[in-house]
PDB file of C-alpha atoms in Angstrom:
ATOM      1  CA  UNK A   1      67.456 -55.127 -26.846  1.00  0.00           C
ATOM      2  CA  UNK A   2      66.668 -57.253 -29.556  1.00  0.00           C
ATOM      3  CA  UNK A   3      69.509 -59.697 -28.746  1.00  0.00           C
ATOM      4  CA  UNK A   4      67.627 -60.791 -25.349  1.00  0.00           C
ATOM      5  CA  UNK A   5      64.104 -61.492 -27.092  1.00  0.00           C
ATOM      6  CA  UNK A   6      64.301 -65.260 -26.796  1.00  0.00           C
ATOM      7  CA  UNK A   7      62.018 -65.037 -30.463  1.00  0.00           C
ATOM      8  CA  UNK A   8      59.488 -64.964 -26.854  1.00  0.00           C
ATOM      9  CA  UNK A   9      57.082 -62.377 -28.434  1.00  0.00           C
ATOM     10  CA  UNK A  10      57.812 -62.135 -32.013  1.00  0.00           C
ATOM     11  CA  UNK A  11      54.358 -62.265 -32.810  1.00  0.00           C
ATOM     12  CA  UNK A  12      51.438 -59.718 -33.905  1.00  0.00           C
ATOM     13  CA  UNK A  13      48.321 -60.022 -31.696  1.00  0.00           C
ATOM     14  CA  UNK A  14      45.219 -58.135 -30.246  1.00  0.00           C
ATOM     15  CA  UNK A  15      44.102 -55.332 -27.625  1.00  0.00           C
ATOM     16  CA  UNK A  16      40.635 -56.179 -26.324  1.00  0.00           C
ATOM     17  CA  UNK A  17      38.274 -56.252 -23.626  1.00  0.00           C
ATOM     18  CA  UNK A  18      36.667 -58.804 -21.460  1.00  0.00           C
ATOM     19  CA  UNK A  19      32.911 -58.876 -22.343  1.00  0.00           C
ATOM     20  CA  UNK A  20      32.403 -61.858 -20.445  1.00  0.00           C
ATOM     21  CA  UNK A  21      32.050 -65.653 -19.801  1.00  0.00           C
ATOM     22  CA  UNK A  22      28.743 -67.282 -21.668  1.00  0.00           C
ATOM     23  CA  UNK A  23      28.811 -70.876 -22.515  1.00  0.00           C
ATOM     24  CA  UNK A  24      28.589 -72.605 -26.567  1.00  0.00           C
ATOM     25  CA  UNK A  25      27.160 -75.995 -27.423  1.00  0.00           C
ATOM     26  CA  UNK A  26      28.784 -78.494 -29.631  1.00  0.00           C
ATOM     27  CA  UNK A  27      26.944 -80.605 -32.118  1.00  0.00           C
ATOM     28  CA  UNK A  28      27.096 -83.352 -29.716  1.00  0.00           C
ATOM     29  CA  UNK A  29      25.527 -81.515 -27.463  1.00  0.00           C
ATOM     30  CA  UNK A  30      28.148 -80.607 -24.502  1.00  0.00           C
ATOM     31  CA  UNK A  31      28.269 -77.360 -23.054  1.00  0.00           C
ATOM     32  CA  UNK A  32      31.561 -75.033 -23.406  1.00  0.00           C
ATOM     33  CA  UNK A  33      32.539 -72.578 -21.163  1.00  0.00           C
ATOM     34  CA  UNK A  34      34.097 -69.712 -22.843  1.00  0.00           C
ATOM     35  CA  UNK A  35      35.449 -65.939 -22.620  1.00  0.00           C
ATOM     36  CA  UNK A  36      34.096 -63.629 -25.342  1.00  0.00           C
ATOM     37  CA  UNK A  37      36.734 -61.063 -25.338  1.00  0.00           C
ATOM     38  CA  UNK A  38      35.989 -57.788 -27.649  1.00  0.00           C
ATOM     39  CA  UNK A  39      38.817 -56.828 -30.059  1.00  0.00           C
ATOM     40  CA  UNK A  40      37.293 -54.312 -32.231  1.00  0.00           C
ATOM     41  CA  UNK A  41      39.243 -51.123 -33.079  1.00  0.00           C
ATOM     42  CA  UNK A  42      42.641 -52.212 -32.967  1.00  0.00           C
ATOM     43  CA  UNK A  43      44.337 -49.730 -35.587  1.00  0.00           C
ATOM     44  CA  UNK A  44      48.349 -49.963 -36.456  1.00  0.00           C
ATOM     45  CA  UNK A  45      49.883 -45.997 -35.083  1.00  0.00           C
ATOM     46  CA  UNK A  46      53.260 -47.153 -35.529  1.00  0.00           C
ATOM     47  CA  UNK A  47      55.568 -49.308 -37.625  1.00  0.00           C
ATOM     48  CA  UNK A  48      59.253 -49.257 -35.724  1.00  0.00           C
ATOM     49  CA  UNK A  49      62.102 -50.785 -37.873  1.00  0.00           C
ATOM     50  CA  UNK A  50      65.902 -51.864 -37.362  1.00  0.00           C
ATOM     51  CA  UNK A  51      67.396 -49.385 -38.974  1.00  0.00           C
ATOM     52  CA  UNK A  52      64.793 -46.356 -37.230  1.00  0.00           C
ATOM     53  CA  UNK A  53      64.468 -48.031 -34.076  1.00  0.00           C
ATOM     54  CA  UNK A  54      66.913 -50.616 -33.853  1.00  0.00           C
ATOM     55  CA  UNK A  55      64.436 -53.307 -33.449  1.00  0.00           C
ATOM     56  CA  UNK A  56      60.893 -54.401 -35.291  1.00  0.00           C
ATOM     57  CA  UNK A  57      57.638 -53.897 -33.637  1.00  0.00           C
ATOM     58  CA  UNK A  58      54.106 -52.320 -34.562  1.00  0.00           C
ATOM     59  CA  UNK A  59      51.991 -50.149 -32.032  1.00  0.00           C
ATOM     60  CA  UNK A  60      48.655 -50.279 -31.861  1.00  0.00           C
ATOM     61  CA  UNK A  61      46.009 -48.374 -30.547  1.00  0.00           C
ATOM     62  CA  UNK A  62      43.003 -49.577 -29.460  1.00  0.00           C
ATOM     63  CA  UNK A  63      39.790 -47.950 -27.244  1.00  0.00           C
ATOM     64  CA  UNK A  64      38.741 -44.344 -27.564  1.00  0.00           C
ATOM     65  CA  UNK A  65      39.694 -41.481 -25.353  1.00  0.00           C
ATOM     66  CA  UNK A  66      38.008 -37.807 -25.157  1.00  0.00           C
ATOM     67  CA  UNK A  67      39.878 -35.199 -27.226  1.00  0.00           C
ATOM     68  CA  UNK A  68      40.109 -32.967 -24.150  1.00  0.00           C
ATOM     69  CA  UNK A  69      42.011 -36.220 -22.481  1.00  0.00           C
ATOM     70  CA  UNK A  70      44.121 -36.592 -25.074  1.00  0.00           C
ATOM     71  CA  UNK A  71      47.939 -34.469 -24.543  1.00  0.00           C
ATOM     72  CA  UNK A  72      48.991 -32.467 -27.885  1.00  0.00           C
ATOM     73  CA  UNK A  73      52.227 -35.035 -28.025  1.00  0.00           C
ATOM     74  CA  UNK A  74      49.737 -37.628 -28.477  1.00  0.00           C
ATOM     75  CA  UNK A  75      47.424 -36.134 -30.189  1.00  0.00           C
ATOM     76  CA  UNK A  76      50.229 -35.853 -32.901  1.00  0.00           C
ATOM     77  CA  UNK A  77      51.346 -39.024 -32.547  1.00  0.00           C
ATOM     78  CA  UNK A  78      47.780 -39.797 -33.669  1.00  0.00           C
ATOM     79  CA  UNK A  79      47.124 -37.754 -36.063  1.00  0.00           C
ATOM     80  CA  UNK A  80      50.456 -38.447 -37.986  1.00  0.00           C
ATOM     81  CA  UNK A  81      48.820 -42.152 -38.500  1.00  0.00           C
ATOM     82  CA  UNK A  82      45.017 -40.636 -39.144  1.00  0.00           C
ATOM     83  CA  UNK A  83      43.595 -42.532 -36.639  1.00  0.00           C
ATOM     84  CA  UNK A  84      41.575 -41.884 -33.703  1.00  0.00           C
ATOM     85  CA  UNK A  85      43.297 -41.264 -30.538  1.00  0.00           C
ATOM     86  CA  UNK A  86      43.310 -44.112 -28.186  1.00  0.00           C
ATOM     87  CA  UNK A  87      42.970 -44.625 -24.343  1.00  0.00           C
ATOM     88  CA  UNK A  88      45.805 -47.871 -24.919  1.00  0.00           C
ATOM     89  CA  UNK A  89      48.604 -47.808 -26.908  1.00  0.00           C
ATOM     90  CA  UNK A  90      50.336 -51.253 -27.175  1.00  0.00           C
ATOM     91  CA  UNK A  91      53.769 -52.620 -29.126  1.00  0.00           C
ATOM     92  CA  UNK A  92      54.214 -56.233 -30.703  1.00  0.00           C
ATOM     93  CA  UNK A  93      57.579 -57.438 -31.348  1.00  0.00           C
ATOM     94  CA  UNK A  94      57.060 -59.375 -35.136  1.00  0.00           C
ATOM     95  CA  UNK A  95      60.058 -60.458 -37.416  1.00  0.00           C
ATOM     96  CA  UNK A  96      61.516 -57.730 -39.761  1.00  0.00           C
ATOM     97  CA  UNK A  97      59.682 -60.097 -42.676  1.00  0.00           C
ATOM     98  CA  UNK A  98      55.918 -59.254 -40.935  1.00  0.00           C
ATOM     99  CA  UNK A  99      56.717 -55.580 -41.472  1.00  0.00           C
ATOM    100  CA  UNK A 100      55.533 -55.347 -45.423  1.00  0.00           C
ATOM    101  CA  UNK A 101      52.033 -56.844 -45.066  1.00  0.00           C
ATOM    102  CA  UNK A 102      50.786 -53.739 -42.827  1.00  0.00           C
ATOM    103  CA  UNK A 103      50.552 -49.787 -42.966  1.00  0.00           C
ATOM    104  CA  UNK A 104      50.045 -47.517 -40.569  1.00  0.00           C
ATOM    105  CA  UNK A 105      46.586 -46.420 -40.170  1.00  0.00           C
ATOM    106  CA  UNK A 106      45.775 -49.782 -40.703  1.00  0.00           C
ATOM    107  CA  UNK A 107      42.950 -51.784 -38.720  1.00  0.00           C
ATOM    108  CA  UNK A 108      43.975 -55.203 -37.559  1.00  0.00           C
ATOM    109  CA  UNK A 109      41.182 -57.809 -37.290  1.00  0.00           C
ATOM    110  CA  UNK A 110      40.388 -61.002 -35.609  1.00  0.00           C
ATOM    111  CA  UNK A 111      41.006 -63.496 -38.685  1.00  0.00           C
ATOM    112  CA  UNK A 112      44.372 -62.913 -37.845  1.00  0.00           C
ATOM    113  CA  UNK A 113      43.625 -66.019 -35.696  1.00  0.00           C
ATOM    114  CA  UNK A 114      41.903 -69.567 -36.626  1.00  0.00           C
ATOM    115  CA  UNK A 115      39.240 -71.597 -34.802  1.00  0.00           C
ATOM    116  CA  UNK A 116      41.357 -74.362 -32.370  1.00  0.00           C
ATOM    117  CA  UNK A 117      44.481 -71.893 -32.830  1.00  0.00           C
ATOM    118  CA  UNK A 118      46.303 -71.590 -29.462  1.00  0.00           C
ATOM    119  CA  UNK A 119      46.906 -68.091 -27.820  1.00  0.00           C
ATOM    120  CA  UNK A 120      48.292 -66.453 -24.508  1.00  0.00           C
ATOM    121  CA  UNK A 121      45.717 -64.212 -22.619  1.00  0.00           C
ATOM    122  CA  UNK A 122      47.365 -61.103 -20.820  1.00  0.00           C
ATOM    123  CA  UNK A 123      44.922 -59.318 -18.137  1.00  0.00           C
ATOM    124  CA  UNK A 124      45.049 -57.796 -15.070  1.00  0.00           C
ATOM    125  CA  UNK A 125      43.246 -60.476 -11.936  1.00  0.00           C
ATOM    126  CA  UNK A 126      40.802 -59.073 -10.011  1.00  0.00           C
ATOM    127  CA  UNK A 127      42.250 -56.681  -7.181  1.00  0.00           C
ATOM    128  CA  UNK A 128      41.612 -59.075  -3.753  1.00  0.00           C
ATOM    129  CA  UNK A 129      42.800 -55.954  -1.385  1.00  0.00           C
ATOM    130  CA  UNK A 130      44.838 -56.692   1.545  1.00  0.00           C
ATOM    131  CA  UNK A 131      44.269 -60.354   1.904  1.00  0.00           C
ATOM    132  CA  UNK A 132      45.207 -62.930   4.904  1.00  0.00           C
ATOM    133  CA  UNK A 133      47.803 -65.938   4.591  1.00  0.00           C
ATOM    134  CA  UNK A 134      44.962 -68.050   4.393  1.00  0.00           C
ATOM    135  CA  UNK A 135      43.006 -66.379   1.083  1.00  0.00           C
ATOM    136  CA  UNK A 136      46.679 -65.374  -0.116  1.00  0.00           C
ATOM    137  CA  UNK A 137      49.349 -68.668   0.247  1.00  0.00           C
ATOM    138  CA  UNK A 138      46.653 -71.125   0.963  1.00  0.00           C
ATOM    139  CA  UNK A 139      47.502 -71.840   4.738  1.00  0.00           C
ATOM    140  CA  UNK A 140      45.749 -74.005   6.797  1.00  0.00           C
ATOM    141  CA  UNK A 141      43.316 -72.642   9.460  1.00  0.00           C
ATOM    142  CA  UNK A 142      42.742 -74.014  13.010  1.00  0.00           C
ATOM    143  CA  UNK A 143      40.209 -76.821  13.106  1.00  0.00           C
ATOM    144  CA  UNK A 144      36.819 -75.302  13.589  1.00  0.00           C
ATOM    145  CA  UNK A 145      35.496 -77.645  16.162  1.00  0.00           C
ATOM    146  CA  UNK A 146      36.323 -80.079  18.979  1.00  0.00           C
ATOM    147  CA  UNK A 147      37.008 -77.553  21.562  1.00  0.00           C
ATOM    148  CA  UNK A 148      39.294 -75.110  20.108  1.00  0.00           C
ATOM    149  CA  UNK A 149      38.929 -71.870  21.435  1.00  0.00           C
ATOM    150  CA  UNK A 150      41.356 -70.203  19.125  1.00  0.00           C
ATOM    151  CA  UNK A 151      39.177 -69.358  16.298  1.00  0.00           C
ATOM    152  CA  UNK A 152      41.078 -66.740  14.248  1.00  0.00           C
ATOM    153  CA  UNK A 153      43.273 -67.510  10.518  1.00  0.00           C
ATOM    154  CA  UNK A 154      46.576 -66.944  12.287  1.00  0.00           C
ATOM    155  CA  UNK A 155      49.911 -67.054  10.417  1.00  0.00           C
ATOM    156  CA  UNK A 156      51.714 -69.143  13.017  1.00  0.00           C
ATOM    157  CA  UNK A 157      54.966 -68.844  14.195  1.00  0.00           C
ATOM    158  CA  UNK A 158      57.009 -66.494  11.650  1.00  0.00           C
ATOM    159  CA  UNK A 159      60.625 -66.686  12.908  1.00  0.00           C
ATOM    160  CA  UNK A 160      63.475 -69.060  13.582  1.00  0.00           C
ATOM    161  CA  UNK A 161      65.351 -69.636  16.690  1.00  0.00           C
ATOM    162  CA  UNK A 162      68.472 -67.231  18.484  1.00  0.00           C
ATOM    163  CA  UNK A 163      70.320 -67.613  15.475  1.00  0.00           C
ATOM    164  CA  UNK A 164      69.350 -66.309  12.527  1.00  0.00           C
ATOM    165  CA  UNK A 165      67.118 -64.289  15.022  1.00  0.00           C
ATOM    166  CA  UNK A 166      65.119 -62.600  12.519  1.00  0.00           C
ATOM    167  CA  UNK A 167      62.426 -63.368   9.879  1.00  0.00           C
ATOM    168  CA  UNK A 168      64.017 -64.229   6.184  1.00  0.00           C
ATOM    169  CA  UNK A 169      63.094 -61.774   3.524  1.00  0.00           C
ATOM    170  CA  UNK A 170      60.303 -63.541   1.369  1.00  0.00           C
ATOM    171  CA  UNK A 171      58.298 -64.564   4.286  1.00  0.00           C
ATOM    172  CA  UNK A 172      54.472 -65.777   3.240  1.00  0.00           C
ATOM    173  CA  UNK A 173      52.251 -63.207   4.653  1.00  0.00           C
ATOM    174  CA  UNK A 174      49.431 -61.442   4.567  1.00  0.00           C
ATOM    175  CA  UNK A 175      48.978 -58.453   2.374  1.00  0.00           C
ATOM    176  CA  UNK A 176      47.898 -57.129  -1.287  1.00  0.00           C
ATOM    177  CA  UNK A 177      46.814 -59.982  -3.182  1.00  0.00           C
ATOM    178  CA  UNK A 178      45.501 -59.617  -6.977  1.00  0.00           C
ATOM    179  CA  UNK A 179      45.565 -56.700  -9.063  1.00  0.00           C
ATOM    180  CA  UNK A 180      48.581 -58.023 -10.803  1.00  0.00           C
ATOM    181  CA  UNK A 181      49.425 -58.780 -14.528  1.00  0.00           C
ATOM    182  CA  UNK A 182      49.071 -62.496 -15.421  1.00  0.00           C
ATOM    183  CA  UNK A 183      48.891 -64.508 -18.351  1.00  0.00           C
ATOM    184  CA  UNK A 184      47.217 -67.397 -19.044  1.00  0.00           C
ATOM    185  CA  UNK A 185      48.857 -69.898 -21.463  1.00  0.00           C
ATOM    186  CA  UNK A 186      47.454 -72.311 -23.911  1.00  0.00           C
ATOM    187  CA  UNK A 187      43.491 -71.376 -24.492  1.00  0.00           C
ATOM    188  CA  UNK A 188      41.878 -72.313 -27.207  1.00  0.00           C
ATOM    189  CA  UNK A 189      39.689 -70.163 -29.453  1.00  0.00           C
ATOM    190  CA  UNK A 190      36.824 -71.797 -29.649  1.00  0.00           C
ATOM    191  CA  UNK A 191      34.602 -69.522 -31.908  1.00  0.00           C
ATOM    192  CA  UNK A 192      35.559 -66.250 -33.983  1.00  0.00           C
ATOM    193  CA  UNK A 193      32.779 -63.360 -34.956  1.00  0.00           C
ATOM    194  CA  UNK A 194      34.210 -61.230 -37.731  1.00  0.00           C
ATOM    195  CA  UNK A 195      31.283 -59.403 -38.036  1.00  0.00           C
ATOM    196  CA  UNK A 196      31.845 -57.822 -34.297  1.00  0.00           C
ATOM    197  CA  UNK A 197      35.417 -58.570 -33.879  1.00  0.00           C
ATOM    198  CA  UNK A 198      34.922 -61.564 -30.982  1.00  0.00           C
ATOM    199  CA  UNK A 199      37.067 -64.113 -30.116  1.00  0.00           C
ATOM    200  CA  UNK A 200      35.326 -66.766 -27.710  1.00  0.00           C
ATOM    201  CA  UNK A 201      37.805 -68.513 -25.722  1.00  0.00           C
ATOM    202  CA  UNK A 202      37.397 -71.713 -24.228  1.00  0.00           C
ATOM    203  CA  UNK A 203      37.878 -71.533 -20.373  1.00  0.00           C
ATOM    204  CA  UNK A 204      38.460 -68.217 -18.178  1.00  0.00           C
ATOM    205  CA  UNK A 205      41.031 -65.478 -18.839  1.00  0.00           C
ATOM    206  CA  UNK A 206      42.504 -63.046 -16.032  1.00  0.00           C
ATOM    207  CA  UNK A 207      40.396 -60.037 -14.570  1.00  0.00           C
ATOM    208  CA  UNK A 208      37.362 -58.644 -14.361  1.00  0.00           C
ATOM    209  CA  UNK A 209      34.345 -58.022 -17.012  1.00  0.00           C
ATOM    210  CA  UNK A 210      34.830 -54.667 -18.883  1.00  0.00           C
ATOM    211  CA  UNK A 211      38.763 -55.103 -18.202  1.00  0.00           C
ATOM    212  CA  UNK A 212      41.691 -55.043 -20.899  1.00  0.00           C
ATOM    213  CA  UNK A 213      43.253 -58.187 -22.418  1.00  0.00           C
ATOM    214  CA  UNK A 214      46.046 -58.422 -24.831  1.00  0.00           C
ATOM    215  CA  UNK A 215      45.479 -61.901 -26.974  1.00  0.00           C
ATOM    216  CA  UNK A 216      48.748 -63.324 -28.766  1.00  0.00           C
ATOM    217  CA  UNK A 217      49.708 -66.620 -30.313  1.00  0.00           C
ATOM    218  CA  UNK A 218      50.529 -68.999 -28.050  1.00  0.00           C
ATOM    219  CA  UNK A 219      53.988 -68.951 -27.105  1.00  0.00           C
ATOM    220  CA  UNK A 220      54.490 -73.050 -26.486  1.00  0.00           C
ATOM    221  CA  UNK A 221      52.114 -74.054 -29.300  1.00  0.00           C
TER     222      UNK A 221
END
């Protein structure tokens, strides 16, 4: 409930997808890396309130979806806001005071953020499969040469003595690795198109090209 939201995500930000990494120049010359991240078409379905919904958030939708995809529940959802249906829909806690300034039906843009602002990038990393101790937790392997005639990426010993006689929950070991959510903190915007809703973003942000983001203000700015 509302009480529990450490004022964490009380802020309004984007759907969008991961274009790709390119790299800007500065007047002095030096190359940037950056993330162009594609946050056109993010359109307000829903505004919840305290006294409706007992707390404040707007929904967005963002990304198209075939009508024939789409169930009738939704497709009512949708059409109560006139906008067209969405393959995500996504909910930003704001404070009750952010509620006036938007409608439903409403498009929300990318000068909601500032050149040099800070944000939080939310994206799914890159699915890794079922992954060894060594890709995974960063294990050492055997030494490759001077006679060793164990060549394989071995876990090494993975239990105790007589007593506790059994491997401890939370053992390191191989297995899925990736495909997670994760968020990276702290990345600066480094340019912002309005004409084709882009935010470039210094450095690299979670998951693949073509994959969905969710850009906020940054929580420890």
């Amino acid at each position: 409930g509302p009480a529990n939201m450490k004022g964490k995500e009380m802020s309004l930000g984007l759907v969008g997808r991961k274009v790709g990494m390119m790299r800007i120049f500065n007047e002095d010359g030096t190359s940037v890396p950056v993330t162009v991240l594609d946050c056109a078409g993010n359109r307000v379905t829903q505004i919840k309130n305290a006294d409706g919904d007992g707390y404040c958030a707007i929904q967005v939708a963002y990304g198209k979806r075939r009508a024939s995809r789409v169930t009738k529940a939704q497709a009512g959802h949708f059409a109560k806001a006139g906008v067209e249906a969405g393959s995500v829909l996504k909910e930003f806690r704001v404070a009750p005071e952010a509620l006036g300034s938007l409608a439903v039906g409403a498009e929300l843009k990318v000068d909601m953020f500032q050149v040099g602002q800070k944000v939080d990038v939310t994206g799914t990393s890159i699915g890794k499969g079922f992954a060894g101790v060594i890709k995974r937790h960063h294990f050492s392997s055997n030494r490759a040469s001077h006679g060793n005639s164990v060549s394989t990426n071995a876990p090494g010993s993975i239990g105790m003595r007589q007593d506790p006689g059994r491997v401890m929950p939370g053992k390191r070991m191989a297995g899925h690795l990736g495909d997670a959510q994760r968020t990276t903190q702290n990345l600066v915007i480094a340019r912002i198109d309005p004409e084709r809703q882009l935010l470039l973003v210094r450095g690299a942000v979670p998951g693949a090209a073509g994959g969905r983001v969710i850009v906020r203000p940054a929580v420890k700015a």
